[in-house]
C-alpha positions as a Python dict, from the first residue, in 0.01 Angstrom:
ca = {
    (1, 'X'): (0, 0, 0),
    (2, 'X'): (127, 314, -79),
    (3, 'X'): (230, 545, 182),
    (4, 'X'): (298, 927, 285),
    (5, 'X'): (429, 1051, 605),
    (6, 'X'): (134, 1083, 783),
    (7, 'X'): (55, 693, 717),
    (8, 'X'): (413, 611, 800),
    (9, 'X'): (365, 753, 1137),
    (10, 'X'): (20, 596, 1211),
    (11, 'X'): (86, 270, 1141),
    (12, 'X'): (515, 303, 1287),
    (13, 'X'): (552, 302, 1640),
    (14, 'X'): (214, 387, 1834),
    (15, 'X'): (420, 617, 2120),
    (16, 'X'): (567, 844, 1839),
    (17, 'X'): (191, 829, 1685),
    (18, 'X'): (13, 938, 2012),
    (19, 'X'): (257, 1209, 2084),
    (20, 'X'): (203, 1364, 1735),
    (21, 'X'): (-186, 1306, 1728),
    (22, 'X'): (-291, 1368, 2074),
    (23, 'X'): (-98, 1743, 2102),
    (24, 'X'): (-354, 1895, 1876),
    (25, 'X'): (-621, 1767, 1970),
    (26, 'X'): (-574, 1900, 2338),
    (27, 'X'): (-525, 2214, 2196),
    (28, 'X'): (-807, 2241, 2056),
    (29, 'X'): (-1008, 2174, 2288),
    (30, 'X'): (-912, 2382, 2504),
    (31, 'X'): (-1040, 2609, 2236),
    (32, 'X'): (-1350, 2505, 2191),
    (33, 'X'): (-1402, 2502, 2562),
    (34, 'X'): (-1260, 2818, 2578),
    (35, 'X'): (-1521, 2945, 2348),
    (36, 'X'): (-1804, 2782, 2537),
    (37, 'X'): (-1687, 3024, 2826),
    (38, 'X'): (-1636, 3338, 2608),
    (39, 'X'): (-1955, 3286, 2408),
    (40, 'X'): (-2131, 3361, 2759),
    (41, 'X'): (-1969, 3609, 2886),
    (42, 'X'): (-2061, 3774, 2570),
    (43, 'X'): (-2407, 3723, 2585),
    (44, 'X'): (-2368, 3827, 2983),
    (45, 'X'): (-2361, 4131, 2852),
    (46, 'X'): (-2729, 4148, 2689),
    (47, 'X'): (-2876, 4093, 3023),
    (48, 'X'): (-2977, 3745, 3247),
    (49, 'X'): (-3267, 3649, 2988),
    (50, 'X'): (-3042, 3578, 2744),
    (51, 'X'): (-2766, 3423, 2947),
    (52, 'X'): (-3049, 3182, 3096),
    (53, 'X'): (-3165, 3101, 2761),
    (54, 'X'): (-2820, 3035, 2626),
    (55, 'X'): (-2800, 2758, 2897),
    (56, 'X'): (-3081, 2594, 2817),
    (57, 'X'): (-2981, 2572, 2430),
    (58, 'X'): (-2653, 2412, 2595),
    (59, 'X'): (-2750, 2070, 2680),
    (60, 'X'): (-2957, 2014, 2301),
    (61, 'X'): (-2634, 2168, 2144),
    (62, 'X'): (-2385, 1947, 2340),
    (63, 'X'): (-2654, 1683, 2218),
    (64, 'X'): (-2532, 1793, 1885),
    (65, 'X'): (-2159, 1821, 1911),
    (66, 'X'): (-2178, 1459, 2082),
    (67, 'X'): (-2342, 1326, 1775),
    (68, 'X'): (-2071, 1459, 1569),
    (69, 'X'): (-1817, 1356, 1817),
    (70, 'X'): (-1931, 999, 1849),
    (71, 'X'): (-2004, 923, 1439),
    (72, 'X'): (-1631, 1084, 1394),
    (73, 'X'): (-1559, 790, 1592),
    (74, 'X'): (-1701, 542, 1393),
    (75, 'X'): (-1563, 659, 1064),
    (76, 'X'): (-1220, 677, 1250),
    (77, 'X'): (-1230, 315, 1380),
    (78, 'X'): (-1344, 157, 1048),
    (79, 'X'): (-1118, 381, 859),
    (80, 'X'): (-787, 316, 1036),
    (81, 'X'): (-892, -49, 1089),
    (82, 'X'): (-857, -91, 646),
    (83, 'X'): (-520, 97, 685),
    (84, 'X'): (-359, -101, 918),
    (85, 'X'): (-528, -372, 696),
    (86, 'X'): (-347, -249, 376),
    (87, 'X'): (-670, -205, 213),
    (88, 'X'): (-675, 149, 83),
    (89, 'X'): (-968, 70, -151),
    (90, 'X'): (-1190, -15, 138),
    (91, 'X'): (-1036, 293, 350),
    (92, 'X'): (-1126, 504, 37),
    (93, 'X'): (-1497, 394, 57),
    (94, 'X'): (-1546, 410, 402),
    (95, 'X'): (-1436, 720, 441),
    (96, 'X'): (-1673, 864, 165),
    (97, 'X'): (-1920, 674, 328),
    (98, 'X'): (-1836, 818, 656),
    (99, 'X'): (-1923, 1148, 492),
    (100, 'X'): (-2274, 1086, 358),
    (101, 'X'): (-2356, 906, 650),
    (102, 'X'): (-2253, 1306, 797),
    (103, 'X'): (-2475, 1457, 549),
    (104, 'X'): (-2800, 1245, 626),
    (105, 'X'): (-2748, 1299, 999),
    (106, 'X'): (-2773, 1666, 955),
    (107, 'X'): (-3059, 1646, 757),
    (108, 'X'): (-3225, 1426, 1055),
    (109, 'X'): (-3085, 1608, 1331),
    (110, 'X'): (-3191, 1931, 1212),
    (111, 'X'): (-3554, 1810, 1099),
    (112, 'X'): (-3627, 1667, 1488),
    (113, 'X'): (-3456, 1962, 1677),
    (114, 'X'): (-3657, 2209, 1461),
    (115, 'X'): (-4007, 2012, 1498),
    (116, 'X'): (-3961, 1975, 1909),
    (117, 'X'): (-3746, 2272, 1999),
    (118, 'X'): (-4017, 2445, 2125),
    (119, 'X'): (-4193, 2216, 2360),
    (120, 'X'): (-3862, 2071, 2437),
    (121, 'X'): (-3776, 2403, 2582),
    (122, 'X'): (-4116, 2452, 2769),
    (123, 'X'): (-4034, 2082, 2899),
    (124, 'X'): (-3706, 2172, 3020),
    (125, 'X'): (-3828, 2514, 3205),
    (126, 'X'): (-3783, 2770, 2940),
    (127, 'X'): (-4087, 2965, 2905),
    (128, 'X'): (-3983, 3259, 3089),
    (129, 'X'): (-3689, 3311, 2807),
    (130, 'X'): (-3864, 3122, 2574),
    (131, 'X'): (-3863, 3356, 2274),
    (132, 'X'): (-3493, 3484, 2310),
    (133, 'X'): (-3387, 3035, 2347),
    (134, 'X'): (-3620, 3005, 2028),
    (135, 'X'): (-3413, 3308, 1866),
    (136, 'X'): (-3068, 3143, 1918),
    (137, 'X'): (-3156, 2742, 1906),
    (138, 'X'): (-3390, 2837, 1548),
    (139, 'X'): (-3083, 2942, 1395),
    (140, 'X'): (-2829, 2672, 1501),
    (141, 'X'): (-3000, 2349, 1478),
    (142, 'X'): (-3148, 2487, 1148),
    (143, 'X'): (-2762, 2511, 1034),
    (144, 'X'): (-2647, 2150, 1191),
    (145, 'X'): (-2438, 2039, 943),
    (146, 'X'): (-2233, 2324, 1025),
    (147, 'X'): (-2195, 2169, 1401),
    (148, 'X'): (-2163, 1802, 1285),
    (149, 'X'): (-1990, 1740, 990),
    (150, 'X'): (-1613, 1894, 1107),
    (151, 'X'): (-1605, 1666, 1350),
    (152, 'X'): (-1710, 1357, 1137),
    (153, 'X'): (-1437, 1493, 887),
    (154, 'X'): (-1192, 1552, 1131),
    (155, 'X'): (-1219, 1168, 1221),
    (156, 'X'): (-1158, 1123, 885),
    (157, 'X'): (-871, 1268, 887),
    (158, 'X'): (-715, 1201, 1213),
    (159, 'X'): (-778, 792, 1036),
    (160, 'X'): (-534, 866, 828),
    (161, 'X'): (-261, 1048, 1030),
    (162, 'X'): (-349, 1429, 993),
    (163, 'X'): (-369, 1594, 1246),
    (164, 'X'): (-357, 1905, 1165),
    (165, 'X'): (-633, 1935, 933),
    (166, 'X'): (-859, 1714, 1180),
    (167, 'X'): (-810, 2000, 1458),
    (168, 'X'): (-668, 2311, 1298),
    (169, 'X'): (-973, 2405, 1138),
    (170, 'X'): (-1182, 2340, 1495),
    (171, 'X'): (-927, 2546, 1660),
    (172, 'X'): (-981, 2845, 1415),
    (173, 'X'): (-1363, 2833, 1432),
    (174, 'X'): (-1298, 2884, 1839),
    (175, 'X'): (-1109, 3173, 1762),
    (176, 'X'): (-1300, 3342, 1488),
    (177, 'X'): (-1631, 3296, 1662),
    (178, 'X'): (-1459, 3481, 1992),
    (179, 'X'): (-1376, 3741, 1782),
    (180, 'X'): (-1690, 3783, 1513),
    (181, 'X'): (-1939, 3709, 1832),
    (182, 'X'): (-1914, 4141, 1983),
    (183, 'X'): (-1965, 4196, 1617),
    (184, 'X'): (-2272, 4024, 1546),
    (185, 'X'): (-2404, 4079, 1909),
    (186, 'X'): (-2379, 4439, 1927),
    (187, 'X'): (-2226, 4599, 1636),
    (188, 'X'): (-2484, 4455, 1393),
    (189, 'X'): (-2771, 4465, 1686),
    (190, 'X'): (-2885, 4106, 1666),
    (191, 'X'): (-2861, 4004, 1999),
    (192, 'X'): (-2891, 3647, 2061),
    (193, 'X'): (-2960, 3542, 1735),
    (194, 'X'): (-2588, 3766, 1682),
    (195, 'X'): (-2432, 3498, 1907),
    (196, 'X'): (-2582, 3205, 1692),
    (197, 'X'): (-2476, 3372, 1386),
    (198, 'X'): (-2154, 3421, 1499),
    (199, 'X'): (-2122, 3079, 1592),
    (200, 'X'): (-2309, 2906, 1231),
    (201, 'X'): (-2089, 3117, 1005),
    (202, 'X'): (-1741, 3021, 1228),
    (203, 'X'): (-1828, 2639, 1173),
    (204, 'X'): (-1916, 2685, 794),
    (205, 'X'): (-1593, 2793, 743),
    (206, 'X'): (-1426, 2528, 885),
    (207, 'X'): (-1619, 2292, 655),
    (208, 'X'): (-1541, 2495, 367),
    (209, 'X'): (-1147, 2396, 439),
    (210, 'X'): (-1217, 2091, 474),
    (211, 'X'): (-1409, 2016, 190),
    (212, 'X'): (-1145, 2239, -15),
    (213, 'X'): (-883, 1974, 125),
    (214, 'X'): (-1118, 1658, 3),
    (215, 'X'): (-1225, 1767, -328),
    (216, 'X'): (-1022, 2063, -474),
    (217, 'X'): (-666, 2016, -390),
    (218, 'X'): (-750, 1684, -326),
    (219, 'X'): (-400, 1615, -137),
    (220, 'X'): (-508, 1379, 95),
    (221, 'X'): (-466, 982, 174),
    (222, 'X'): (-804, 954, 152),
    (223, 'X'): (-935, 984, -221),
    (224, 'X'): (-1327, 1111, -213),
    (225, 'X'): (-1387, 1101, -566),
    (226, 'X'): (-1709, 929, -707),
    (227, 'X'): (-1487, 623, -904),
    (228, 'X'): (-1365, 561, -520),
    (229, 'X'): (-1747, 511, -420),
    (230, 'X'): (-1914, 177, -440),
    (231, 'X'): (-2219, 145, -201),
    (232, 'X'): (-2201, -82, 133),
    (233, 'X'): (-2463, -39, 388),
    (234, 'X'): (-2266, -247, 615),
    (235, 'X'): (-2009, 25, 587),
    (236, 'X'): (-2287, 264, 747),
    (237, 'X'): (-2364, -12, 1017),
    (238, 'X'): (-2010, -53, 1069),
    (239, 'X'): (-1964, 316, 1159),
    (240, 'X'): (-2280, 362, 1386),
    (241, 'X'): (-2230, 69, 1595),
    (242, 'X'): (-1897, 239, 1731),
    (243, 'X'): (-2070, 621, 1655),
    (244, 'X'): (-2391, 545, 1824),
    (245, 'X'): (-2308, 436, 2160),
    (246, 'X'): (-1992, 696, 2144),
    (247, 'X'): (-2270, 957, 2077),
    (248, 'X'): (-2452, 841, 2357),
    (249, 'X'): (-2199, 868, 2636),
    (250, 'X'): (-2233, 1265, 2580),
    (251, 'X'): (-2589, 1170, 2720),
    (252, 'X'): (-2487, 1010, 2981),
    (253, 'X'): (-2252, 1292, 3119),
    (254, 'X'): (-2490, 1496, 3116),
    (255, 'X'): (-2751, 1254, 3261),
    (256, 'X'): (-2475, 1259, 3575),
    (257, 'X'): (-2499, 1640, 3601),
    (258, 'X'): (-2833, 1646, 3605),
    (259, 'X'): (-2844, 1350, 3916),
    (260, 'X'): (-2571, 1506, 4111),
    (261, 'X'): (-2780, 1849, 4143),
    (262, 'X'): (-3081, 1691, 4170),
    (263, 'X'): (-2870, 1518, 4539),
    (264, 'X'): (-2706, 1829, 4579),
    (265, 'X'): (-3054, 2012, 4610),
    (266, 'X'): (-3193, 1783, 4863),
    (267, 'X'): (-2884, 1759, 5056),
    (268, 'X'): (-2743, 2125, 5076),
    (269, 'X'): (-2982, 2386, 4868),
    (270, 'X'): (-2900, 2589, 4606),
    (271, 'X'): (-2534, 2710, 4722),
    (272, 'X'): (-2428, 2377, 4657),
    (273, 'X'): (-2535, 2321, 4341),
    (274, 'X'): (-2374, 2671, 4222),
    (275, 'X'): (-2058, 2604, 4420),
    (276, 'X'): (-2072, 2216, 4208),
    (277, 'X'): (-2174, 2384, 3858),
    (278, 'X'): (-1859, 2605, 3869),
    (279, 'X'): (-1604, 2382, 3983),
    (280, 'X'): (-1711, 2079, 3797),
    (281, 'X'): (-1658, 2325, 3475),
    (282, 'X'): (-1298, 2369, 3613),
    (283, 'X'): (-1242, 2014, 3686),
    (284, 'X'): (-1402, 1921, 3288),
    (285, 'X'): (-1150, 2156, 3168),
    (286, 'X'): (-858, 1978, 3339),
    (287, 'X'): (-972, 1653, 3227),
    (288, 'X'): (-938, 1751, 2872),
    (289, 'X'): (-558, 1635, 2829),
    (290, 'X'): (-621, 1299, 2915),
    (291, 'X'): (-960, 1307, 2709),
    (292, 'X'): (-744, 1445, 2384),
    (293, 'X'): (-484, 1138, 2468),
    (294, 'X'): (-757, 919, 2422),
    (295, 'X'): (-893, 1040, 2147),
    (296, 'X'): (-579, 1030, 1969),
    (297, 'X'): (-548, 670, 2067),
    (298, 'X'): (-879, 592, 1865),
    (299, 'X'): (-671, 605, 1510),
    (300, 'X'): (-363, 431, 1676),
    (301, 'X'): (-555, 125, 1788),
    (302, 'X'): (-750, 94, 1510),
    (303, 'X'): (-450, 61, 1285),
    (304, 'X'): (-305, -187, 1487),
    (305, 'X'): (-623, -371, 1554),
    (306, 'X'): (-673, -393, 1155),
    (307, 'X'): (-325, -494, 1158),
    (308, 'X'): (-352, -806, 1361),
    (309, 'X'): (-40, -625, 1560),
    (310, 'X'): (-197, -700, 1884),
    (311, 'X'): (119, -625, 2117),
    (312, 'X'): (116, -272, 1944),
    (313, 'X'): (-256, -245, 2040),
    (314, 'X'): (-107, -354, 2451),
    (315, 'X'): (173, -36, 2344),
    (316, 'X'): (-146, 204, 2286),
    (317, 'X'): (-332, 141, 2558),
    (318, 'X'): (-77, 120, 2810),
    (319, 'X'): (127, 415, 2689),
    (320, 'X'): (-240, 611, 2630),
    (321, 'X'): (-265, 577, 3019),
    (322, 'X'): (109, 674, 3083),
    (323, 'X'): (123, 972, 2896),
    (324, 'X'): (-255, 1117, 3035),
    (325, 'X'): (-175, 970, 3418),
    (326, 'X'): (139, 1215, 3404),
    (327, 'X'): (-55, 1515, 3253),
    (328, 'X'): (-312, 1470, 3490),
    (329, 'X'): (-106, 1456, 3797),
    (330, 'X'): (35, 1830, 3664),
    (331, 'X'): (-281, 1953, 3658),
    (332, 'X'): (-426, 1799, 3946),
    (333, 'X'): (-133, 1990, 4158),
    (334, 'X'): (-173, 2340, 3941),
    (335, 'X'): (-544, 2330, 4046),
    (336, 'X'): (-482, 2262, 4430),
    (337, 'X'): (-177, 2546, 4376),
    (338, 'X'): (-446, 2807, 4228),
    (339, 'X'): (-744, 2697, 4358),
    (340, 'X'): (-844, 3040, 4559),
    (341, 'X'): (-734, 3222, 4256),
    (342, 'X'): (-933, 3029, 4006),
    (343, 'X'): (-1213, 3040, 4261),
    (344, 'X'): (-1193, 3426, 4251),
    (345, 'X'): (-1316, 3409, 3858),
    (346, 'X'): (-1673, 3253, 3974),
    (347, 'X'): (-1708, 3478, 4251),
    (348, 'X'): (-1565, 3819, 4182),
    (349, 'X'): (-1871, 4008, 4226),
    (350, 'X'): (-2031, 4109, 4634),
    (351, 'X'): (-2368, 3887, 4586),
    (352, 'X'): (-2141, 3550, 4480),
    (353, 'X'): (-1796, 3621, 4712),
    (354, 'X'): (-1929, 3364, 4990),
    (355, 'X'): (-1910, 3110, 4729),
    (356, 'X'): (-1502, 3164, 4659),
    (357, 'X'): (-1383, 2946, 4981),
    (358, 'X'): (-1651, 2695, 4920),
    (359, 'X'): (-1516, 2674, 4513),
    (360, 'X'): (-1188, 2645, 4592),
    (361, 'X'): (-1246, 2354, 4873),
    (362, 'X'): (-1460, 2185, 4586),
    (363, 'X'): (-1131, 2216, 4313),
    (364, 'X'): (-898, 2078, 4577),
    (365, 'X'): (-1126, 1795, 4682),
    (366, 'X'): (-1272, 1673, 4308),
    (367, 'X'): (-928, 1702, 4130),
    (368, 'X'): (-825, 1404, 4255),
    (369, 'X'): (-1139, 1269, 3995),
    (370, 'X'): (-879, 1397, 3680),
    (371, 'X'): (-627, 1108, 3839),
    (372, 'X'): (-857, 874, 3717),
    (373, 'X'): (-964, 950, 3392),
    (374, 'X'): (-699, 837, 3162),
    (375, 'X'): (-754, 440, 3297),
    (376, 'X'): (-1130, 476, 3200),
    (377, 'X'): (-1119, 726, 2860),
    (378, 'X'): (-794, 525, 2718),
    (379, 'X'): (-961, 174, 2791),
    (380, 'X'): (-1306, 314, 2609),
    (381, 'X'): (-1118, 472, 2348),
    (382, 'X'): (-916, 205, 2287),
    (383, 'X'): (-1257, -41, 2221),
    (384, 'X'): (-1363, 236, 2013),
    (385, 'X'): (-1090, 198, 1777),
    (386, 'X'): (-1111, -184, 1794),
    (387, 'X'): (-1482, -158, 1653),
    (388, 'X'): (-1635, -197, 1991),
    (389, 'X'): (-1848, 102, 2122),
    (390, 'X'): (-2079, -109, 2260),
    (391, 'X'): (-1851, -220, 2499),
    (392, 'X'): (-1712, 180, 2537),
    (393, 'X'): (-2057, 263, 2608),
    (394, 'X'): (-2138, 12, 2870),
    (395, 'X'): (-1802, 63, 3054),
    (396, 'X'): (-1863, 433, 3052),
    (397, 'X'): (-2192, 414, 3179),
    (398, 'X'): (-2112, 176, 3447),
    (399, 'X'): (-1804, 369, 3538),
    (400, 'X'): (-1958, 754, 3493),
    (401, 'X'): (-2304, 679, 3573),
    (402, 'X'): (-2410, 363, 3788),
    (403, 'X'): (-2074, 380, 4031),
    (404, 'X'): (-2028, 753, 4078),
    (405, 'X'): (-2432, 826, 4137),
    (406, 'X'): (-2416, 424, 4355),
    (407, 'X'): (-2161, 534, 4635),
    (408, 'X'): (-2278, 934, 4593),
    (409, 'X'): (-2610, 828, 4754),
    (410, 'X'): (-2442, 540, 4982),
    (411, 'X'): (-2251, 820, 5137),
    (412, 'X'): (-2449, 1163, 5073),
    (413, 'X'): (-2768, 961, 5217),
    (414, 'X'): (-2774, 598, 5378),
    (415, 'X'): (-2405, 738, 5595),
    (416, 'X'): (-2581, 1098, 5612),
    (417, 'X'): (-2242, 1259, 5519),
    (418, 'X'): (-2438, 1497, 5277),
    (419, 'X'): (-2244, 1698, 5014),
    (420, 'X'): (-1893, 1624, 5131),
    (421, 'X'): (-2048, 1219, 5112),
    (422, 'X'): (-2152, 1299, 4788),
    (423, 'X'): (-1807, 1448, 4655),
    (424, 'X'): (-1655, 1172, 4820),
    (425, 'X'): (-1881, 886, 4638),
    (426, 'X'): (-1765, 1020, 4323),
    (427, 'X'): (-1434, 1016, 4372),
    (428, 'X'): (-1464, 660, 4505),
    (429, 'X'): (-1701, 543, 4233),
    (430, 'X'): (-1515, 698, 3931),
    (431, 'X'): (-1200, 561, 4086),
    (432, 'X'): (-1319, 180, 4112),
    (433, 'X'): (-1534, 205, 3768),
    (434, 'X'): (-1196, 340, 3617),
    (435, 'X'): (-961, 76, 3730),
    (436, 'X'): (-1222, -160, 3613),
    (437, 'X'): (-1225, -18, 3272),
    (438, 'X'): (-881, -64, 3218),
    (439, 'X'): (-895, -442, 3383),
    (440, 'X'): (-1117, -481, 3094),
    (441, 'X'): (-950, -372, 2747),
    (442, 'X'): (-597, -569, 2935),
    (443, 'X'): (-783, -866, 2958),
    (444, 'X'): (-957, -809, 2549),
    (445, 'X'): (-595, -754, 2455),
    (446, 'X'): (-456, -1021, 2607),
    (447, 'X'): (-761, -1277, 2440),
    (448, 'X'): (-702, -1126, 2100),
    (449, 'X'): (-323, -1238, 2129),
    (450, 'X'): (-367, -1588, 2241),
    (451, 'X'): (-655, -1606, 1996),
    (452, 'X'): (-364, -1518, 1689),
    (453, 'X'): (-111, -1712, 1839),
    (454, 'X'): (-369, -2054, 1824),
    (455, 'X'): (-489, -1977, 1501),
    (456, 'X'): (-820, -1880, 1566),
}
């Protein structure tokens, strides 16, 4: 099979591969996260109504960006599994078939969020901001292509080795949308529907690069022209069994939010769930190195997986954990350094500065939950490349969902420790359901090697 760099690297040593993919992708997403932050302190500025109907848009559109996410998966997986294959025909088609299956989605997507927005919104408590969360969520879910396919592309494209072009075009639409979103809000006087303007025409520009990579200069491993094309709907099934349940554990992270203020309500009140909502942000944003090592280990196991090099699939997922463990322990000790001052940020004003001891305790306390991310995001990652989301979306679930909410209410409730039980309970459930998680894809690995080595 003929090779350029970028394949050379993907399918060499899987170390050398993770370093080069995973940089990137940590990068950004510290963007886009960035932007999430930006994009509402921007809107701040129109008054509360807005803000509070920006934040109910945010679960649907993380909905979104999860579907994206998850499907980018899929075509990833299947992609890199036909390169490590040598099978650059099949690659080829998948990955065209990775892009319609894009296409239809949006279509979908954008038909059901249009049709229920509305009561969707009442349903979730909106009908005090209803027509300014009807102004902004009209205007993105009506442009969801714009949301979905980068991401599906990118997975593309970090399949084949690149990087750059799977995350440099994310990274600018962060940074245009930061700048273009004062413009639209104010300059312009659109108001909300400025923000989601801002935010639709940052995205279509990304997917204009892209598509100018695929099918102008066409310079990519990946050929996307129609004499590549030849129909296989198990190519689509193929890519949705990993993208589906990958899509889904978006759902389920959020599902966990949802529980833990529901507990934190009954428990504490109100100050507890703002002092949670703030530093859980803080403690998402320093899980996102070990999250972007994972990620990067998606295209790295699936080559090896497709392969049949099963000791370089052991390499991946044991290095995968290595390399996040050690960036997680840096910013586990950064965020108990800076705690009080990152505190300060959610609690600068008179009305919120009882909440800045209670934020920083919170940091200090649920960093320790960073620790054990990469053992449960490499070990679902790593199943994800290997074709099996199923299996990545039951571990997650069982690890982010059944443990965490299991020993929260053991200790919150049945040991009446109340929010410090609850914080604890995580920490002990996400630590157990993590270490489990990684038991698991060991034990896979190790069956897939004596399976080769017996001829089966």
């Amino acid at each position: 099979m003929e090779k350029n760099e970028n394949i050379e690297m993907i399918t060499g040593d899987p170390k050398k591969a993770i370093n080069k993919l995973s940089i990137p992708i940590i990068a950004s997403m510290f963007l886009i996260f960035a932007n999430n932050i930006i994009d509402s302190i921007w809107v701040a500025g129109l008054g509360a109504e807005p803000l509070a109907a920006l934040g109910y848009i945010t679960p649907l559109f993380m909905v979104l960006i999860g579907i994206g996410n998850g499907i980018g998966a899929g075509g990833n997986s299947l992609i890199s599994r036909y390169i490590g294959a040598e099978n650059r025909n099949s690659a080829n088609n998948a990955a065209i078939h990775n892009l319609i299956l894009g296409i239809i989605l949006s279509i979908v997507v954008s038909i059901i969020l249009l049709t229920f927005l509305k009561p969707l919104l009442n349903i979730m408590g909106a009908s005090s901001v209803l027509d300014y969360a009807m102004q902004y969520g009209t205007i993105i879910f009506a442009f969801s292509f714009a949301m979905l396919l980068p991401p599906i592309c990118g997975g593309a494209f970090r399949a084949e080795g690149d990087v750059k072009r799977a995350t440099i075009p994310i990274a600018i639409t962060a940074i245009i949308n930061m700048c273009i979103d004062p413009i639209f809000i104010y300059s312009l006087n659109l108001g909300v529907a400025g923000a989601a303007w801002a935010t639709v025409l940052a995205h279509i520009l990304s997917i204009i690069a892209m598509l100018y990579w695929m099918f102008i200069k066409k310079d990519t491993y990946l050929k996307y022209g129609r004499d590549y094309f030849h129909n296989d709907l198990s190519m689509y099934k193929d890519i949705l069994v990993v993208g589906i349940p990958a899509s889904l554990e978006q759902l389920i992270l959020s599902a966990l939010t949802i529980v833990v203020n529901f507990m934190l309500t009954l428990v504490s009140g109100p100050v507890a769930v703002a002092v949670y909502t703030a530093g859980w942000r803080i403690i998402n944003l320093g899980m996102l190195p070990a999250i972007g090592v994972g990620t990067a280990s998606i295209s790295v196991a699936g080559v090896a997986y497709g392969a049949r090099k099963y000791e370089n699939l052991r390499v991946t997922a044991r290095y995968a954990v290595k390399v996040a463990l050690i960036a997680s322990i840096i910013v586990c000790i950064l965020l108990n350094v800076f705690a009080n001052q990152i505190a300060f940020v959610f609690s600068y004003s008179e009305s919120s500065a009882q909440l800045e001891p209670l934020i920083a305790s919170f940091i200090q306390l649920m960093c320790l939950f960073i620790l054990y991310v990469p053992f449960g995001a490499s070990a679902g990652n790593v199943f994800q490349g290997v074709g099996k989301g199923t299996i990545s979306f039951i571990l997650t679930t069982f690890r982010e969902f059944v443990l965490v909410l299991v020993f929260a209410y053991l200790l919150g409730f049945v040991f009446n420790m109340g929010e410090t039980g609850i914080y604890y309970g995580m920490l002990l459930g996400g630590g157990i359901g993590s270490l489990i998680c990684y038991a698991c894809i060991e034990l896979y690995i190790n069956k897939l090697i004596r399976s080769r080595d017996h001829g089966l």
